């Protein structure tokens, strides 16, 4: 009966729609609306001004910040893909028993039982001038004075990002790899492909959806980050997230909203471009 | 809830002090006729919600309030940015705002605070001059920046504009203040430091730090630039765009040359930077120095010839306060200035708004050390039982009058604040 079917469908979709509307659409619309408001030292008020966008898009600091942020994204992405792919490959193709695969996979997740702030901050005493890394290197005679670049530098930021987000790459890649039909690899071998050819012609193409899902995680997480950049760079570099955080702390909510809208659009564009390479829906 | 408590034969103070027991007994015995019994239950139920920076929002204070005054004080400690935000945007979330004077200048216009009637403040006359006329002693010159007295008064209840003289209506009742300077690691620097200019001395390349709270950081930066002889400011607390540009240009160049190891935003970060030896010279707050020293690491709050950058905080009342809660708040303020809190804060190295009442709550040796700048006769112990200084030491910078008399500027909000903040962000991103 088509009529009741229609009602049923609407009823089924209602809970999800309500949740999405209340917790996703309404906040984003609010942010978009507020981004056109005016503000002064202590309050913000309804208005229709383009000044927030005008300043944000023309300021040199915005462009510098986006450049730094994109640099962080690119480097973090390269390292997490390489590490994530290698770990997933090892788990999926070298470890033969399912029990061991599951056990080792769980081992990968153990560090994630603690908060990511703690995992990040624990690098600070490790990398510092008087830290474990420097002391150890001096002790073995590799260097004679402490390496300054280890902490409060871009190096430290990237290191923390890779450490924090590598698992987001491992999980989806491992997941797609597990679903690759083993007979395809046997077929490749039978047809005379070397291990490397099998990797590039069979495994990588078939793992693309996993790589892409992982990449989306990493890109969005790094683009929106502010706390890792702040702590690991010793507040010396800025990311887009820190720019927004600063504006919020100075009560410039409309300016922060405008920056957030621009960031949102940028991230959506980046994901849009990434989706062009792989049709995730088809592959899932 | 709007019951008046000015009743025959009993003044508000004794009633509040005696707390619910006395009132309950009095009401129960029928001794006071016409006394609203509802009030007896209310006083136990009064809860004042106070928020502010960590320096003075201490649970010990809340505990003592419960003991002495009978009502409950709920404390929330936040960083200065969050404090500003809350004072400006969440008027319903607090009854008492413990904020700094420059924050007051920023948020007063939002109308979330009410002016206080000084005739209800018992120790008003004893409050130090800095907060009234602006002068520490009759001959003092007033420092640059947002000096507390410039935002300390409004014309009357509901006034939005700051008055330029004492009017009887105070915006904040001063509670705590201090003179800030650079902190150094004498063991790693190994030579005397006597000027702010040393912060940018290439000798400390990669070992200097400044705080990343724009409104305070810019003042430290200005002290440095002026000491270097690079800029002569009209008013460091109210810079012109050109002065801001020049200041930030000097600091950006230093940053690019690798002068700074890191910037810090919270108290703990500054302690860690200094204690770990990552940094040997930096902007610092007095208790952070103590925290470093308590780890057995030498650290000096170095007095500098150009003077101090000073700050002051006070208690403001929410405009939502009325009736019995408002009375309780006044009671709390009077208690605050009565000496116990003052002594408690002064024994940590801060100054109280009414030093003479605090004296009662300090030993002669403590008073001599903290206030008069005399050598400590015995080990100086803070209220939490930690040894702050060994016997024989003298406070860095000397007596109250030496330190507060050498203030060069106050933490400030400038007319060009928005411009300054943008430039500061560019400096951080550079």
PDB file of N, CA, C and O in Angstrom, chain A residues 196-242:
ATOM      1  N   UNK A 196      56.564  -6.772  -6.126  1.00  0.00           N
ATOM      2  CA  UNK A 196      56.377  -5.338  -6.274  1.00  0.00           C
ATOM      3  C   UNK A 196      55.260  -5.031  -7.272  1.00  0.00           C
ATOM      4  O   UNK A 196      54.428  -4.152  -7.053  1.00  0.00           O
ATOM      5  N   UNK A 197      55.245  -5.795  -8.382  1.00  0.00           N
ATOM      6  CA  UNK A 197      54.180  -5.583  -9.375  1.00  0.00           C
ATOM      7  C   UNK A 197      52.815  -5.918  -8.792  1.00  0.00           C
ATOM      8  O   UNK A 197      51.838  -5.224  -9.042  1.00  0.00           O
ATOM      9  N   UNK A 198      52.765  -6.964  -7.977  1.00  0.00           N
ATOM     10  CA  UNK A 198      51.494  -7.308  -7.328  1.00  0.00           C
ATOM     11  C   UNK A 198      51.038  -6.147  -6.445  1.00  0.00           C
ATOM     12  O   UNK A 198      49.876  -5.762  -6.441  1.00  0.00           O
ATOM     13  N   UNK A 199      52.022  -5.602  -5.719  1.00  0.00           N
ATOM     14  CA  UNK A 199      51.700  -4.491  -4.818  1.00  0.00           C
ATOM     15  C   UNK A 199      51.124  -3.307  -5.592  1.00  0.00           C
ATOM     16  O   UNK A 199      50.053  -2.789  -5.271  1.00  0.00           O
ATOM     17  N   UNK A 200      51.841  -2.896  -6.657  1.00  0.00           N
ATOM     18  CA  UNK A 200      51.415  -1.679  -7.357  1.00  0.00           C
ATOM     19  C   UNK A 200      50.205  -1.903  -8.260  1.00  0.00           C
ATOM     20  O   UNK A 200      49.410  -0.999  -8.464  1.00  0.00           O
ATOM     21  N   UNK A 201      50.077  -3.113  -8.797  1.00  0.00           N
ATOM     22  CA  UNK A 201      48.991  -3.324  -9.757  1.00  0.00           C
ATOM     23  C   UNK A 201      47.739  -3.929  -9.149  1.00  0.00           C
ATOM     24  O   UNK A 201      46.655  -3.794  -9.704  1.00  0.00           O
ATOM     25  N   UNK A 202      47.891  -4.612  -8.024  1.00  0.00           N
ATOM     26  CA  UNK A 202      46.717  -5.253  -7.430  1.00  0.00           C
ATOM     27  C   UNK A 202      46.343  -4.640  -6.084  1.00  0.00           C
ATOM     28  O   UNK A 202      45.237  -4.128  -5.897  1.00  0.00           O
ATOM     29  N   UNK A 203      47.311  -4.655  -5.169  1.00  0.00           N
ATOM     30  CA  UNK A 203      46.951  -4.290  -3.793  1.00  0.00           C
ATOM     31  C   UNK A 203      46.666  -2.795  -3.638  1.00  0.00           C
ATOM     32  O   UNK A 203      45.637  -2.407  -3.085  1.00  0.00           O
ATOM     33  N   UNK A 204      47.565  -1.958  -4.144  1.00  0.00           N
ATOM     34  CA  UNK A 204      47.336  -0.511  -3.983  1.00  0.00           C
ATOM     35  C   UNK A 204      46.020  -0.085  -4.639  1.00  0.00           C
ATOM     36  O   UNK A 204      45.196   0.573  -3.984  1.00  0.00           O
ATOM     37  N   UNK A 205      45.768  -0.453  -5.904  1.00  0.00           N
ATOM     38  CA  UNK A 205      44.490  -0.020  -6.479  1.00  0.00           C
ATOM     39  C   UNK A 205      43.286  -0.492  -5.672  1.00  0.00           C
ATOM     40  O   UNK A 205      42.327   0.255  -5.486  1.00  0.00           O
ATOM     41  N   UNK A 206      43.358  -1.708  -5.147  1.00  0.00           N
ATOM     42  CA  UNK A 206      42.208  -2.221  -4.403  1.00  0.00           C
ATOM     43  C   UNK A 206      42.115  -1.628  -2.994  1.00  0.00           C
ATOM     44  O   UNK A 206      41.080  -1.699  -2.351  1.00  0.00           O
ATOM     45  N   UNK A 207      43.215  -1.052  -2.505  1.00  0.00           N
ATOM     46  CA  UNK A 207      43.184  -0.455  -1.163  1.00  0.00           C
ATOM     47  C   UNK A 207      42.804   1.021  -1.191  1.00  0.00           C
ATOM     48  O   UNK A 207      42.673   1.655  -0.145  1.00  0.00           O
ATOM     49  N   UNK A 208      42.652   1.549  -2.410  1.00  0.00           N
ATOM     50  CA  UNK A 208      42.387   2.993  -2.547  1.00  0.00           C
ATOM     51  C   UNK A 208      41.250   3.515  -1.662  1.00  0.00           C
ATOM     52  O   UNK A 208      41.413   4.561  -1.030  1.00  0.00           O
ATOM     53  N   UNK A 209      40.118   2.829  -1.593  1.00  0.00           N
ATOM     54  CA  UNK A 209      39.053   3.395  -0.757  1.00  0.00           C
ATOM     55  C   UNK A 209      39.501   3.557   0.694  1.00  0.00           C
ATOM     56  O   UNK A 209      39.223   4.584   1.319  1.00  0.00           O
ATOM     57  N   UNK A 210      40.228   2.574   1.204  1.00  0.00           N
ATOM     58  CA  UNK A 210      40.721   2.667   2.577  1.00  0.00           C
ATOM     59  C   UNK A 210      41.677   3.826   2.739  1.00  0.00           C
ATOM     60  O   UNK A 210      41.580   4.609   3.689  1.00  0.00           O
ATOM     61  N   UNK A 211      42.603   3.949   1.777  1.00  0.00           N
ATOM     62  CA  UNK A 211      43.558   5.058   1.828  1.00  0.00           C
ATOM     63  C   UNK A 211      42.805   6.386   1.832  1.00  0.00           C
ATOM     64  O   UNK A 211      43.110   7.302   2.586  1.00  0.00           O
ATOM     65  N   UNK A 212      41.754   6.438   0.995  1.00  0.00           N
ATOM     66  CA  UNK A 212      41.019   7.693   0.885  1.00  0.00           C
ATOM     67  C   UNK A 212      40.256   8.018   2.163  1.00  0.00           C
ATOM     68  O   UNK A 212      40.260   9.158   2.619  1.00  0.00           O
ATOM     69  N   UNK A 213      39.627   6.999   2.756  1.00  0.00           N
ATOM     70  CA  UNK A 213      38.899   7.252   4.003  1.00  0.00           C
ATOM     71  C   UNK A 213      39.880   7.716   5.082  1.00  0.00           C
ATOM     72  O   UNK A 213      39.649   8.707   5.778  1.00  0.00           O
ATOM     73  N   UNK A 214      40.999   7.046   5.172  1.00  0.00           N
ATOM     74  CA  UNK A 214      42.025   7.453   6.133  1.00  0.00           C
ATOM     75  C   UNK A 214      42.506   8.864   5.868  1.00  0.00           C
ATOM     76  O   UNK A 214      42.671   9.662   6.795  1.00  0.00           O
ATOM     77  N   UNK A 215      42.688   9.185   4.582  1.00  0.00           N
ATOM     78  CA  UNK A 215      43.159  10.524   4.229  1.00  0.00           C
ATOM     79  C   UNK A 215      42.157  11.589   4.646  1.00  0.00           C
ATOM     80  O   UNK A 215      42.535  12.662   5.125  1.00  0.00           O
ATOM     81  N   UNK A 216      40.877  11.266   4.462  1.00  0.00           N
ATOM     82  CA  UNK A 216      39.858  12.244   4.854  1.00  0.00           C
ATOM     83  C   UNK A 216      39.936  12.497   6.356  1.00  0.00           C
ATOM     84  O   UNK A 216      39.900  13.649   6.807  1.00  0.00           O
ATOM     85  N   UNK A 217      40.095  11.434   7.131  1.00  0.00           N
ATOM     86  CA  UNK A 217      40.253  11.603   8.583  1.00  0.00           C
ATOM     87  C   UNK A 217      41.440  12.510   8.882  1.00  0.00           C
ATOM     88  O   UNK A 217      41.330  13.496   9.610  1.00  0.00           O
ATOM     89  N   UNK A 218      42.583  12.169   8.326  1.00  0.00           N
ATOM     90  CA  UNK A 218      43.811  12.887   8.658  1.00  0.00           C
ATOM     91  C   UNK A 218      43.719  14.352   8.217  1.00  0.00           C
ATOM     92  O   UNK A 218      44.025  15.268   8.983  1.00  0.00           O
ATOM     93  N   UNK A 219      43.251  14.564   6.988  1.00  0.00           N
ATOM     94  CA  UNK A 219      43.185  15.937   6.479  1.00  0.00           C
ATOM     95  C   UNK A 219      42.251  16.797   7.330  1.00  0.00           C
ATOM     96  O   UNK A 219      42.618  17.893   7.757  1.00  0.00           O
ATOM     97  N   UNK A 220      41.054  16.283   7.627  1.00  0.00           N
ATOM     98  CA  UNK A 220      40.120  17.107   8.402  1.00  0.00           C
ATOM     99  C   UNK A 220      40.638  17.327   9.818  1.00  0.00           C
ATOM    100  O   UNK A 220      40.531  18.434  10.352  1.00  0.00           O
ATOM    101  N   UNK A 221      41.230  16.306  10.426  1.00  0.00           N
ATOM    102  CA  UNK A 221      41.721  16.467  11.799  1.00  0.00           C
ATOM    103  C   UNK A 221      42.851  17.492  11.863  1.00  0.00           C
ATOM    104  O   UNK A 221      42.882  18.344  12.751  1.00  0.00           O
ATOM    105  N   UNK A 222      43.771  17.419  10.913  1.00  0.00           N
ATOM    106  CA  UNK A 222      44.905  18.347  10.959  1.00  0.00           C
ATOM    107  C   UNK A 222      44.466  19.762  10.575  1.00  0.00           C
ATOM    108  O   UNK A 222      44.895  20.736  11.188  1.00  0.00           O
ATOM    109  N   UNK A 223      43.574  19.871   9.606  1.00  0.00           N
ATOM    110  CA  UNK A 223      43.107  21.210   9.200  1.00  0.00           C
ATOM    111  C   UNK A 223      42.451  21.939  10.370  1.00  0.00           C
ATOM    112  O   UNK A 223      42.570  23.146  10.504  1.00  0.00           O
ATOM    113  N   UNK A 224      41.722  21.197  11.195  1.00  0.00           N
ATOM    114  CA  UNK A 224      40.972  21.865  12.263  1.00  0.00           C
ATOM    115  C   UNK A 224      41.727  21.927  13.577  1.00  0.00           C
ATOM    116  O   UNK A 224      41.222  22.482  14.545  1.00  0.00           O
ATOM    117  N   UNK A 225      42.933  21.386  13.627  1.00  0.00           N
ATOM    118  CA  UNK A 225      43.635  21.303  14.913  1.00  0.00           C
ATOM    119  C   UNK A 225      44.123  22.662  15.407  1.00  0.00           C
ATOM    120  O   UNK A 225      44.511  23.516  14.634  1.00  0.00           O
ATOM    121  N   UNK A 226      44.082  22.856  16.722  1.00  0.00           N
ATOM    122  CA  UNK A 226      44.724  24.045  17.272  1.00  0.00           C
ATOM    123  C   UNK A 226      45.611  23.695  18.461  1.00  0.00           C
ATOM    124  O   UNK A 226      46.623  24.320  18.705  1.00  0.00           O
ATOM    125  N   UNK A 227      45.251  22.635  19.178  1.00  0.00           N
ATOM    126  CA  UNK A 227      45.947  22.375  20.436  1.00  0.00           C
ATOM    127  C   UNK A 227      47.328  21.755  20.203  1.00  0.00           C
ATOM    128  O   UNK A 227      48.296  22.129  20.849  1.00  0.00           O
ATOM    129  N   UNK A 228      47.422  20.831  19.246  1.00  0.00           N
ATOM    130  CA  UNK A 228      48.716  20.200  18.970  1.00  0.00           C
ATOM    131  C   UNK A 228      49.714  21.249  18.481  1.00  0.00           C
ATOM    132  O   UNK A 228      50.859  21.303  18.931  1.00  0.00           O
ATOM    133  N   UNK A 229      49.240  22.089  17.567  1.00  0.00           N
ATOM    134  CA  UNK A 229      50.119  23.121  17.026  1.00  0.00           C
ATOM    135  C   UNK A 229      50.583  24.042  18.140  1.00  0.00           C
ATOM    136  O   UNK A 229      51.751  24.395  18.234  1.00  0.00           O
ATOM    137  N   UNK A 230      49.663  24.389  19.038  1.00  0.00           N
ATOM    138  CA  UNK A 230      50.031  25.303  20.106  1.00  0.00           C
ATOM    139  C   UNK A 230      51.096  24.707  21.014  1.00  0.00           C
ATOM    140  O   UNK A 230      52.118  25.326  21.276  1.00  0.00           O
ATOM    141  N   UNK A 231      50.867  23.494  21.486  1.00  0.00           N
ATOM    142  CA  UNK A 231      51.800  22.924  22.449  1.00  0.00           C
ATOM    143  C   UNK A 231      53.129  22.529  21.813  1.00  0.00           C
ATOM    144  O   UNK A 231      54.182  22.791  22.365  1.00  0.00           O
ATOM    145  N   UNK A 232      53.067  21.887  20.668  1.00  0.00           N
ATOM    146  CA  UNK A 232      54.301  21.347  20.115  1.00  0.00           C
ATOM    147  C   UNK A 232      55.166  22.437  19.470  1.00  0.00           C
ATOM    148  O   UNK A 232      56.376  22.274  19.353  1.00  0.00           O
ATOM    149  N   UNK A 233      54.550  23.530  19.041  1.00  0.00           N
ATOM    150  CA  UNK A 233      55.364  24.610  18.477  1.00  0.00           C
ATOM    151  C   UNK A 233      55.707  25.633  19.554  1.00  0.00           C
ATOM    152  O   UNK A 233      56.319  26.647  19.278  1.00  0.00           O
ATOM    153  N   UNK A 234      55.298  25.382  20.781  1.00  0.00           N
ATOM    154  CA  UNK A 234      55.519  26.361  21.839  1.00  0.00           C
ATOM    155  C   UNK A 234      54.846  27.680  21.499  1.00  0.00           C
ATOM    156  O   UNK A 234      55.402  28.736  21.724  1.00  0.00           O
ATOM    157  N   UNK A 235      53.639  27.596  20.923  1.00  0.00           N
ATOM    158  CA  UNK A 235      52.867  28.773  20.507  1.00  0.00           C
ATOM    159  C   UNK A 235      53.568  29.587  19.430  1.00  0.00           C
ATOM    160  O   UNK A 235      53.191  30.714  19.172  1.00  0.00           O
ATOM    161  N   UNK A 236      54.614  29.042  18.822  1.00  0.00           N
ATOM    162  CA  UNK A 236      55.354  29.863  17.870  1.00  0.00           C
ATOM    163  C   UNK A 236      54.823  29.778  16.449  1.00  0.00           C
ATOM    164  O   UNK A 236      55.203  30.587  15.612  1.00  0.00           O
ATOM    165  N   UNK A 237      54.021  28.774  16.121  1.00  0.00           N
ATOM    166  CA  UNK A 237      53.401  28.803  14.803  1.00  0.00           C
ATOM    167  C   UNK A 237      51.901  28.860  14.963  1.00  0.00           C
ATOM    168  O   UNK A 237      51.361  28.505  15.998  1.00  0.00           O
ATOM    169  N   UNK A 238      51.268  29.294  13.898  1.00  0.00           N
ATOM    170  CA  UNK A 238      49.825  29.420  13.939  1.00  0.00           C
ATOM    171  C   UNK A 238      49.227  28.460  12.923  1.00  0.00           C
ATOM    172  O   UNK A 238      49.780  28.238  11.863  1.00  0.00           O
ATOM    173  N   UNK A 239      48.099  27.869  13.283  1.00  0.00           N
ATOM    174  CA  UNK A 239      47.318  27.126  12.305  1.00  0.00           C
ATOM    175  C   UNK A 239      45.972  27.840  12.223  1.00  0.00           C
ATOM    176  O   UNK A 239      45.695  28.716  13.045  1.00  0.00           O
ATOM    177  N   UNK A 240      45.166  27.446  11.246  1.00  0.00           N
ATOM    178  CA  UNK A 240      43.876  28.122  11.095  1.00  0.00           C
ATOM    179  C   UNK A 240      43.065  27.970  12.377  1.00  0.00           C
ATOM    180  O   UNK A 240      42.421  28.904  12.841  1.00  0.00           O
ATOM    181  N   UNK A 241      43.120  26.786  12.963  1.00  0.00           N
ATOM    182  CA  UNK A 241      42.393  26.537  14.209  1.00  0.00           C
ATOM    183  C   UNK A 241      42.805  27.488  15.317  1.00  0.00           C
ATOM    184  O   UNK A 241      41.967  28.017  16.046  1.00  0.00           O
ATOM    185  N   UNK A 242      44.100  27.743  15.438  1.00  0.00           N
ATOM    186  CA  UNK A 242      44.574  28.662  16.480  1.00  0.00           C
ATOM    187  C   UNK A 242      44.102  30.083  16.211  1.00  0.00           C
ATOM    188  O   UNK A 242      43.818  30.834  17.135  1.00  0.00           O
TER     189      UNK A 242
END
